[in-house]
Amino acid sequence: MCFALGEAYAMAVDSSVIMACLLVVAVPAYTIVSGSRHKERRYFVQNIAFVGIFLCVVLTGFTNVRSVRNQMELAQSIEDDSRMLIAGSIYDIREKNNGYQVFIRVSGLAMDNSNGKKMVKTCIFAYVDDIKDVRIGNEIVCLADISRLKEASNPGEFDMRRYYMSRGIYMQADIIEVYDLGKHVDLIRQKLYEIRTAAGGIIGAVFAEEDASVVRAMLLGDKAGLDKDTKKLFQQNGIAHILAISGIHIAILGMSLFKMLRRITGSYLWSCGIAVSVVLLYGVMTGLASSTSRAVIMMIINMIGMVKGRSSDMLTSAGVAVVIQAVVNPYIILDAGFQLSFAAVIGMAVLGPMFRTIFEVKSHIAETLLINVSVTLATAPLVIYYYYQFPVYSIVLNLVIVPLVTYVLFFSIAVMAVGAAGLGAAQILAVPVSCILSFYRWLCRLFMCIPGYSVNVGHISPAMVCIFYVVLVVSLWLISRWAAERRRFFILFAIIFICLGIVCEYKMDDREFKVVFMDVGQGDGALIRMENGINMLIDGGSTDNPQVGEYVMAPVLKYYGASHISYAFVTHGDKDHISGIQYLLSDKLSGISIDNLVIPKYGRAADLEEIITLAKYRGINVIYMESGDTISSGKMELVYLYPGELSGIQDANELSAVMMMQYRNCRMLFTGDLGETGEKKLLSMYREGVLGADILKTGHHGSRYSSSEIFLESVKPELAVISAGAGNRYGHPHQETIDRMNRLGIEHECTIDHGAVIVSIDSKGKKEVKGYRDQEENE
């Protein structure tokens, strides 16, 4: 959805449509701060100012969108690991786990086009181990391997390309050798970096590491070392927004400083100037994330209005912020933080007044509750769209959490200020912060004990998001009209509209039967999601991605609304088949629950002992299956074919569980890491035709020692799915296997080329096969 919006915006800048849009926003942007007392003069000044603002915005937007297009074309034209000599200036440095991330504004890279060579200015980043002699503002000349940013290869997986695109970055570099590092330094940015580093050091020395990581995220925008358990805990309960520097932080810092200076100086102008300067510098120091930029722009407009003796309109201020941010970087609209930040503002500015009309709010507590409800409703569809779940009790939690953020920030600022002189007093000031953060965690864990604390909705379409907003706004407007005029037909229309919205959302919800062969790298993992809510896993692990459970499997499961797994099948005990399942079993905050772990009764017991012990420790039922056993649900039946008793085989791969899954008229055969020996044994156990399948999950990642010709002739699959990792040391899939499939006319898709392979089967039995990367490119 966001990528399409970004493309639409980029195309619109070249047309009069975007100019008209900017015209509509530019006029009120000026009028909210215009203070002329003479009507004629005011209109004249407004018209002159409008022309200047309009021309500047259009020119800047046109130039920036052209630049963005050139940078995207450049990124697409570069082959991965293209070695180049680059020259540019360092404009930011960020600490990352065990190193640093250096951002470079490159003065020009060559791109071929119809007119020959074209130099394109762009921004890149590089990971480095040490920055001893590096300063922000340094001119750098270096030899580097340039590559495109990695795209997601699974549904729900983090997409690095889209994330950095929203920040104006399109490539990354691996620096091979630095030839020259200039002496010029950007004094302001470098000093801000040093302040941030020093402040982070004080926080680390005063607080326990768990609390220090949270304080650094809340105050300095540094999430590199954020405690994972705390992050998951806050995300599950819908309070993760306090970890991002946004309107709450800017309002507390900027407005508190403004009011304090106003009392000291007695001047609105000086107080505004100093407060705005401090807030701007603070925003730059913390990285000017989209939500921070929005809050800073809106606060500046509000303060200018106060100086001029006028009040600012929240929606107009937000509109100005949107235009400024989108003109500077058109693809910032891809950023989830950007969208959620403005949705929260719309909730307060649009839904809030409607609720006040309906409920005739008088008390401060009721007002606070209605603001919470308004923001939650306004952001709910976007939260579900990006994170696939909705924290049900977040409204209640935020009533307690948000007011305490003020104290966390004030005491944390005091800790940094006092800590610069000595750590003793700073440690005393840190006690209230640690107590509040501990209270946050305790409260989150308490709410997680309540049934239904978080609902895994799964992915929703952009159309569903739009329908939700239309139904919400129109229904609230009708109800507010009823509250004002007491005419019954308003309520009747509202009920009809809500019912129509519910029906549309239900019809558009994706509940088709799906089998998702996840791209786990060098490993295996398949999700079977049924329309009746039953979900099954067949394997889940990787040898080249140690965090496959957290960063691949859990997001995929949540994307498909499959956070509750009824059966997790393990074909055998190799790490590349079970490491992800082990993570899901061990991490209580993963958001994934498993009812039954299913293992082969006659598999190699020693390899399965660890995962069985873990499952029993977590209170998960362990089921032992052998050939002939079945599991059925609705139109789906899964038959355990192999191994059986007395197979006479000792090799773990050759004892891989083999299962046949049938849904309606489609049959799929899962073979784990079965090799030729196991295939021969399996063929000897069943008569011809029993093993026939439409889709074969190829054994052992496409190894030449699996998928023998006689086995393939017996199964006769239309499609073979191969799960393997790019550049794996085994060379999977082997060319011999591919050649055998080609000779037999078997289509094959590998996760290396297509990402996750998704098989959808509708209620009539019609199946559709798509590669996730192919699907994304088409969209």
CSV table of N, CA, C and O in Angstrom, one decimal, residues 580-661:
chain,number,residue,atom,x,y,z
A,580,GLY,N,14.1,-22.8,14.6
A,580,GLY,CA,13.0,-21.8,14.8
A,580,GLY,C,11.9,-22.2,15.7
A,580,GLY,O,11.3,-21.4,16.5
A,581,ILE,N,11.5,-23.5,15.6
A,581,ILE,CA,10.5,-24.0,16.5
A,581,ILE,C,11.0,-24.0,18.0
A,581,ILE,O,10.2,-23.7,18.9
A,582,GLN,N,12.3,-24.3,18.2
A,582,GLN,CA,12.9,-24.2,19.5
A,582,GLN,C,12.7,-22.7,20.1
A,582,GLN,O,12.4,-22.6,21.3
A,583,TYR,N,12.9,-21.7,19.2
A,583,TYR,CA,12.7,-20.3,19.7
A,583,TYR,C,11.3,-20.1,20.1
A,583,TYR,O,11.0,-19.5,21.1
A,584,LEU,N,10.3,-20.6,19.2
A,584,LEU,CA,8.9,-20.3,19.5
A,584,LEU,C,8.5,-21.0,20.8
A,584,LEU,O,7.6,-20.5,21.6
A,585,LEU,N,9.1,-22.2,21.1
A,585,LEU,CA,8.8,-22.9,22.3
A,585,LEU,C,9.4,-22.2,23.6
A,585,LEU,O,8.8,-22.3,24.6
A,586,SER,N,10.6,-21.6,23.4
A,586,SER,CA,11.3,-21.1,24.6
A,586,SER,C,11.0,-19.6,24.9
A,586,SER,O,11.0,-19.3,26.1
A,587,ASP,N,10.6,-18.8,23.9
A,587,ASP,CA,10.4,-17.4,24.2
A,587,ASP,C,8.9,-17.1,24.5
A,587,ASP,O,8.1,-17.2,23.6
A,588,LYS,N,8.6,-16.8,25.7
A,588,LYS,CA,7.2,-16.6,26.1
A,588,LYS,C,6.7,-15.3,25.5
A,588,LYS,O,5.4,-15.1,25.5
A,589,LEU,N,7.5,-14.4,25.1
A,589,LEU,CA,7.1,-13.1,24.5
A,589,LEU,C,7.1,-13.1,23.0
A,589,LEU,O,6.9,-12.0,22.4
A,590,SER,N,7.2,-14.3,22.4
A,590,SER,CA,7.2,-14.3,20.9
A,590,SER,C,5.8,-14.0,20.4
A,590,SER,O,5.7,-13.7,19.2
A,591,GLY,N,4.8,-14.2,21.2
A,591,GLY,CA,3.4,-14.0,20.7
A,591,GLY,C,2.9,-15.2,20.0
A,591,GLY,O,1.8,-15.1,19.4
A,592,ILE,N,3.6,-16.3,20.0
A,592,ILE,CA,3.2,-17.5,19.3
A,592,ILE,C,3.0,-18.6,20.3
A,592,ILE,O,3.9,-18.8,21.2
A,593,SER,N,1.9,-19.3,20.3
A,593,SER,CA,1.6,-20.5,21.2
A,593,SER,C,1.5,-21.7,20.4
A,593,SER,O,1.0,-21.7,19.2
A,594,ILE,N,2.0,-22.9,20.9
A,594,ILE,CA,1.9,-24.2,20.3
A,594,ILE,C,1.2,-25.1,21.2
A,594,ILE,O,1.6,-25.2,22.4
A,595,ASP,N,0.2,-25.8,20.7
A,595,ASP,CA,-0.5,-26.8,21.5
A,595,ASP,C,0.2,-28.2,21.5
A,595,ASP,O,0.3,-28.8,22.6
A,596,ASN,N,0.6,-28.7,20.4
A,596,ASN,CA,1.1,-30.0,20.3
A,596,ASN,C,2.4,-30.0,19.4
A,596,ASN,O,2.5,-29.4,18.4
A,597,LEU,N,3.4,-30.7,19.9
A,597,LEU,CA,4.6,-31.0,19.2
A,597,LEU,C,4.6,-32.4,18.7
A,597,LEU,O,4.4,-33.3,19.5
A,598,VAL,N,4.7,-32.6,17.4
A,598,VAL,CA,4.5,-33.9,16.8
A,598,VAL,C,5.9,-34.4,16.2
A,598,VAL,O,6.5,-33.7,15.4
A,599,ILE,N,6.4,-35.5,16.7
A,599,ILE,CA,7.7,-36.0,16.3
A,599,ILE,C,7.5,-37.5,15.8
A,599,ILE,O,6.6,-38.2,16.2
A,600,PRO,N,8.4,-37.9,14.9
A,600,PRO,CA,8.4,-39.3,14.5
A,600,PRO,C,8.7,-40.3,15.6
A,600,PRO,O,9.7,-40.2,16.3
A,601,LYS,N,7.9,-41.3,15.7
A,601,LYS,CA,8.0,-42.3,16.8
A,601,LYS,C,9.3,-43.1,16.6
A,601,LYS,O,10.0,-43.4,17.6
A,602,TYR,N,9.7,-43.3,15.3
A,602,TYR,CA,10.9,-44.1,15.0
A,602,TYR,C,12.0,-43.3,14.4
A,602,TYR,O,12.8,-43.8,13.7
A,603,GLY,N,12.0,-42.0,14.7
A,603,GLY,CA,13.1,-41.1,14.3
A,603,GLY,C,14.3,-41.4,15.2
A,603,GLY,O,14.2,-42.1,16.2
A,604,ARG,N,15.4,-40.7,14.9
A,604,ARG,CA,16.6,-40.9,15.8
A,604,ARG,C,16.4,-40.1,17.1
A,604,ARG,O,16.4,-38.9,17.1
A,605,ALA,N,16.2,-40.8,18.1
A,605,ALA,CA,15.8,-40.3,19.4
A,605,ALA,C,16.8,-39.2,20.0
A,605,ALA,O,16.4,-38.2,20.5
A,606,ALA,N,18.1,-39.5,19.8
A,606,ALA,CA,19.1,-38.6,20.4
A,606,ALA,C,19.0,-37.2,19.9
A,606,ALA,O,19.2,-36.2,20.6
A,607,ASP,N,18.7,-37.1,18.6
A,607,ASP,CA,18.6,-35.7,18.0
A,607,ASP,C,17.3,-35.0,18.4
A,607,ASP,O,17.3,-33.8,18.3
A,608,LEU,N,16.3,-35.7,18.9
A,608,LEU,CA,15.0,-35.1,19.2
A,608,LEU,C,14.9,-34.8,20.7
A,608,LEU,O,13.9,-34.2,21.1
A,609,GLU,N,15.8,-35.3,21.5
A,609,GLU,CA,15.7,-35.2,22.9
A,609,GLU,C,15.6,-33.8,23.4
A,609,GLU,O,14.8,-33.5,24.3
A,610,GLU,N,16.4,-32.9,22.9
A,610,GLU,CA,16.4,-31.5,23.4
A,610,GLU,C,15.1,-30.8,23.2
A,610,GLU,O,14.6,-30.1,24.1
A,611,ILE,N,14.5,-30.9,22.0
A,611,ILE,CA,13.3,-30.2,21.7
A,611,ILE,C,12.1,-30.9,22.4
A,611,ILE,O,11.2,-30.2,22.9
A,612,ILE,N,12.2,-32.2,22.7
A,612,ILE,CA,11.1,-32.8,23.5
A,612,ILE,C,11.1,-32.3,24.9
A,612,ILE,O,10.1,-32.0,25.5
A,613,THR,N,12.3,-32.2,25.5
A,613,THR,CA,12.5,-31.8,26.8
A,613,THR,C,12.0,-30.3,27.0
A,613,THR,O,11.3,-30.0,27.9
A,614,LEU,N,12.3,-29.5,26.0
A,614,LEU,CA,11.9,-28.1,26.0
A,614,LEU,C,10.3,-28.0,26.0
A,614,LEU,O,9.7,-27.2,26.7
A,615,ALA,N,9.7,-28.8,25.1
A,615,ALA,CA,8.3,-28.8,25.0
A,615,ALA,C,7.6,-29.2,26.3
A,615,ALA,O,6.6,-28.6,26.7
A,616,LYS,N,8.1,-30.3,26.9
A,616,LYS,CA,7.5,-30.8,28.1
A,616,LYS,C,7.7,-29.7,29.2
A,616,LYS,O,6.8,-29.5,30.1
A,617,TYR,N,8.8,-29.0,29.2
A,617,TYR,CA,9.1,-28.0,30.3
A,617,TYR,C,8.1,-26.9,30.1
A,617,TYR,O,7.6,-26.3,31.1
A,618,ARG,N,7.7,-26.6,28.9
A,618,ARG,CA,6.7,-25.5,28.6
A,618,ARG,C,5.2,-26.0,28.7
A,618,ARG,O,4.3,-25.3,28.5
A,619,GLY,N,5.1,-27.3,29.1
A,619,GLY,CA,3.7,-27.8,29.3
A,619,GLY,C,3.0,-28.1,27.9
A,619,GLY,O,1.8,-28.1,27.9
A,620,ILE,N,3.8,-28.3,26.9
A,620,ILE,CA,3.2,-28.6,25.6
A,620,ILE,C,3.1,-30.1,25.3
A,620,ILE,O,4.1,-30.8,25.6
A,621,ASN,N,2.0,-30.5,24.9
A,621,ASN,CA,1.8,-32.0,24.6
A,621,ASN,C,2.7,-32.5,23.5
A,621,ASN,O,2.8,-31.8,22.5
A,622,VAL,N,3.3,-33.6,23.7
A,622,VAL,CA,4.2,-34.2,22.7
A,622,VAL,C,3.4,-35.5,22.1
A,622,VAL,O,3.0,-36.4,22.9
A,623,ILE,N,3.3,-35.5,20.8
A,623,ILE,CA,2.6,-36.6,20.1
A,623,ILE,C,3.7,-37.4,19.3
A,623,ILE,O,4.4,-36.7,18.6
A,624,TYR,N,3.7,-38.7,19.4
A,624,TYR,CA,4.6,-39.5,18.6
A,624,TYR,C,3.7,-40.2,17.5
A,624,TYR,O,2.7,-40.9,17.8
A,625,MET,N,4.1,-40.0,16.3
A,625,MET,CA,3.4,-40.6,15.2
A,625,MET,C,4.2,-41.5,14.4
A,625,MET,O,5.5,-41.4,14.3
A,626,GLU,N,3.6,-42.5,13.8
A,626,GLU,CA,4.2,-43.5,12.9
A,626,GLU,C,3.4,-43.7,11.7
A,626,GLU,O,2.3,-43.1,11.5
A,627,SER,N,3.9,-44.4,10.7
A,627,SER,CA,3.3,-44.6,9.5
A,627,SER,C,1.9,-45.2,9.7
A,627,SER,O,1.6,-46.1,10.4
A,628,GLY,N,0.9,-44.5,9.0
A,628,GLY,CA,-0.5,-44.9,9.0
A,628,GLY,C,-1.3,-44.0,9.9
A,628,GLY,O,-2.5,-44.0,9.8
A,629,ASP,N,-0.7,-43.2,10.8
A,629,ASP,CA,-1.4,-42.3,11.6
A,629,ASP,C,-1.9,-41.1,10.8
A,629,ASP,O,-1.3,-40.7,9.8
A,630,THR,N,-3.1,-40.5,11.2
A,630,THR,CA,-3.6,-39.4,10.5
A,630,THR,C,-4.1,-38.3,11.4
A,630,THR,O,-4.4,-38.6,12.6
A,631,ILE,N,-4.2,-37.1,10.9
A,631,ILE,CA,-4.8,-36.0,11.6
A,631,ILE,C,-5.7,-35.3,10.6
A,631,ILE,O,-5.3,-35.0,9.5
A,632,SER,N,-6.9,-35.1,11.0
A,632,SER,CA,-7.9,-34.5,10.1
A,632,SER,C,-8.5,-33.3,10.7
A,632,SER,O,-8.7,-33.2,11.9
A,633,SER,N,-8.9,-32.3,9.8
A,633,SER,CA,-9.6,-31.1,10.2
A,633,SER,C,-10.3,-30.6,9.0
A,633,SER,O,-9.7,-30.1,8.0
A,634,GLY,N,-11.7,-30.6,9.1
A,634,GLY,CA,-12.5,-30.1,8.0
A,634,GLY,C,-12.2,-30.9,6.7
A,634,GLY,O,-12.3,-32.1,6.7
A,635,LYS,N,-11.8,-30.2,5.6
A,635,LYS,CA,-11.5,-30.8,4.3
A,635,LYS,C,-10.1,-31.3,4.2
A,635,LYS,O,-9.7,-31.7,3.2
A,636,MET,N,-9.3,-31.1,5.3
A,636,MET,CA,-7.9,-31.4,5.2
A,636,MET,C,-7.6,-32.7,6.0
A,636,MET,O,-8.1,-33.0,7.1
A,637,GLU,N,-6.8,-33.5,5.4
A,637,GLU,CA,-6.3,-34.8,6.0
A,637,GLU,C,-4.8,-34.9,5.8
A,637,GLU,O,-4.3,-34.7,4.7
A,638,LEU,N,-4.1,-35.1,6.9
A,638,LEU,CA,-2.6,-35.3,6.9
A,638,LEU,C,-2.3,-36.7,7.3
A,638,LEU,O,-2.7,-37.2,8.4
A,639,VAL,N,-1.6,-37.5,6.4
A,639,VAL,CA,-1.3,-38.9,6.7
A,639,VAL,C,0.2,-39.0,6.9
A,639,VAL,O,1.0,-38.5,6.1
A,640,TYR,N,0.6,-39.7,8.0
A,640,TYR,CA,2.0,-40.0,8.3
A,640,TYR,C,2.4,-41.2,7.6
A,640,TYR,O,1.8,-42.3,7.8
A,641,LEU,N,3.3,-41.1,6.6
A,641,LEU,CA,3.7,-42.3,5.8
A,641,LEU,C,4.9,-43.0,6.2
A,641,LEU,O,5.0,-44.2,6.0
A,642,TYR,N,5.8,-42.3,6.9
A,642,TYR,CA,7.2,-42.9,7.1
A,642,TYR,C,7.8,-42.0,8.2
A,642,TYR,O,7.6,-40.8,8.3
A,643,PRO,N,8.7,-42.6,9.0
A,643,PRO,CA,9.2,-44.0,9.0
A,643,PRO,C,8.2,-44.9,9.9
A,643,PRO,O,7.5,-44.4,10.7
A,644,GLY,N,8.4,-46.2,9.6
A,644,GLY,CA,7.6,-47.2,10.4
A,644,GLY,C,8.6,-48.0,11.2
A,644,GLY,O,9.8,-47.7,11.3
A,645,GLU,N,8.1,-48.9,11.9
A,645,GLU,CA,8.9,-49.7,12.8
A,645,GLU,C,9.8,-50.6,12.0
A,645,GLU,O,9.5,-51.0,10.9
A,646,LEU,N,11.0,-50.9,12.5
A,646,LEU,CA,11.9,-51.8,11.9
A,646,LEU,C,12.4,-51.4,10.5
A,646,LEU,O,12.4,-52.2,9.5
A,647,SER,N,12.7,-50.1,10.3
A,647,SER,CA,13.1,-49.6,9.0
A,647,SER,C,14.5,-50.1,8.7
A,647,SER,O,14.9,-50.2,7.5
A,648,GLY,N,15.3,-50.4,9.8
A,648,GLY,CA,16.7,-50.8,9.6
A,648,GLY,C,17.6,-49.7,9.2
A,648,GLY,O,18.7,-50.0,8.7
A,649,ILE,N,17.2,-48.5,9.3
A,649,ILE,CA,18.0,-47.3,8.9
A,649,ILE,C,18.5,-46.5,10.1
A,649,ILE,O,17.7,-46.4,11.0
A,650,GLN,N,19.7,-46.1,10.1
A,650,GLN,CA,20.2,-45.3,11.3
A,650,GLN,C,20.5,-43.8,11.0
A,650,GLN,O,20.5,-43.0,11.9
A,651,ASP,N,20.6,-43.5,9.7
A,651,ASP,CA,20.9,-42.1,9.3
A,651,ASP,C,19.7,-41.2,9.6
A,651,ASP,O,18.6,-41.5,9.3
A,652,ALA,N,20.0,-40.1,10.3
A,652,ALA,CA,18.9,-39.2,10.7
A,652,ALA,C,18.1,-38.6,9.5
A,652,ALA,O,16.9,-38.6,9.5
A,653,ASN,N,18.8,-38.3,8.4
A,653,ASN,CA,18.1,-37.7,7.3
A,653,ASN,C,17.2,-38.8,6.6
A,653,ASN,O,16.1,-38.5,6.2
A,654,GLU,N,17.7,-40.0,6.6
A,654,GLU,CA,16.9,-41.1,5.9
A,654,GLU,C,15.7,-41.5,6.8
A,654,GLU,O,14.9,-42.3,6.3
A,655,LEU,N,15.7,-41.1,8.1
A,655,LEU,CA,14.6,-41.3,8.9
A,655,LEU,C,13.7,-40.1,9.1
A,655,LEU,O,12.8,-40.1,10.0
A,656,SER,N,13.8,-39.2,8.2
A,656,SER,CA,12.9,-38.0,8.2
A,656,SER,C,11.5,-38.4,8.0
A,656,SER,O,11.2,-39.3,7.2
A,657,ALA,N,10.6,-37.8,8.8
A,657,ALA,CA,9.2,-38.1,8.6
A,657,ALA,C,8.7,-37.6,7.3
A,657,ALA,O,9.1,-36.5,6.8
A,658,VAL,N,7.9,-38.4,6.6
A,658,VAL,CA,7.3,-38.1,5.3
A,658,VAL,C,5.7,-38.1,5.6
A,658,VAL,O,5.2,-39.0,6.1
A,659,MET,N,5.1,-37.0,5.1
A,659,MET,CA,3.7,-36.8,5.3
A,659,MET,C,3.0,-36.4,4.0
A,659,MET,O,3.6,-35.6,3.2
A,660,MET,N,1.8,-36.9,3.8
A,660,MET,CA,1.0,-36.5,2.7
A,660,MET,C,-0.2,-35.7,3.2
A,660,MET,O,-1.0,-36.2,4.1
A,661,MET,N,-0.3,-34.5,2.7
A,661,MET,CA,-1.4,-33.6,3.1
A,661,MET,C,-2.3,-33.5,1.9
A,661,MET,O,-1.9,-33.2,0.8
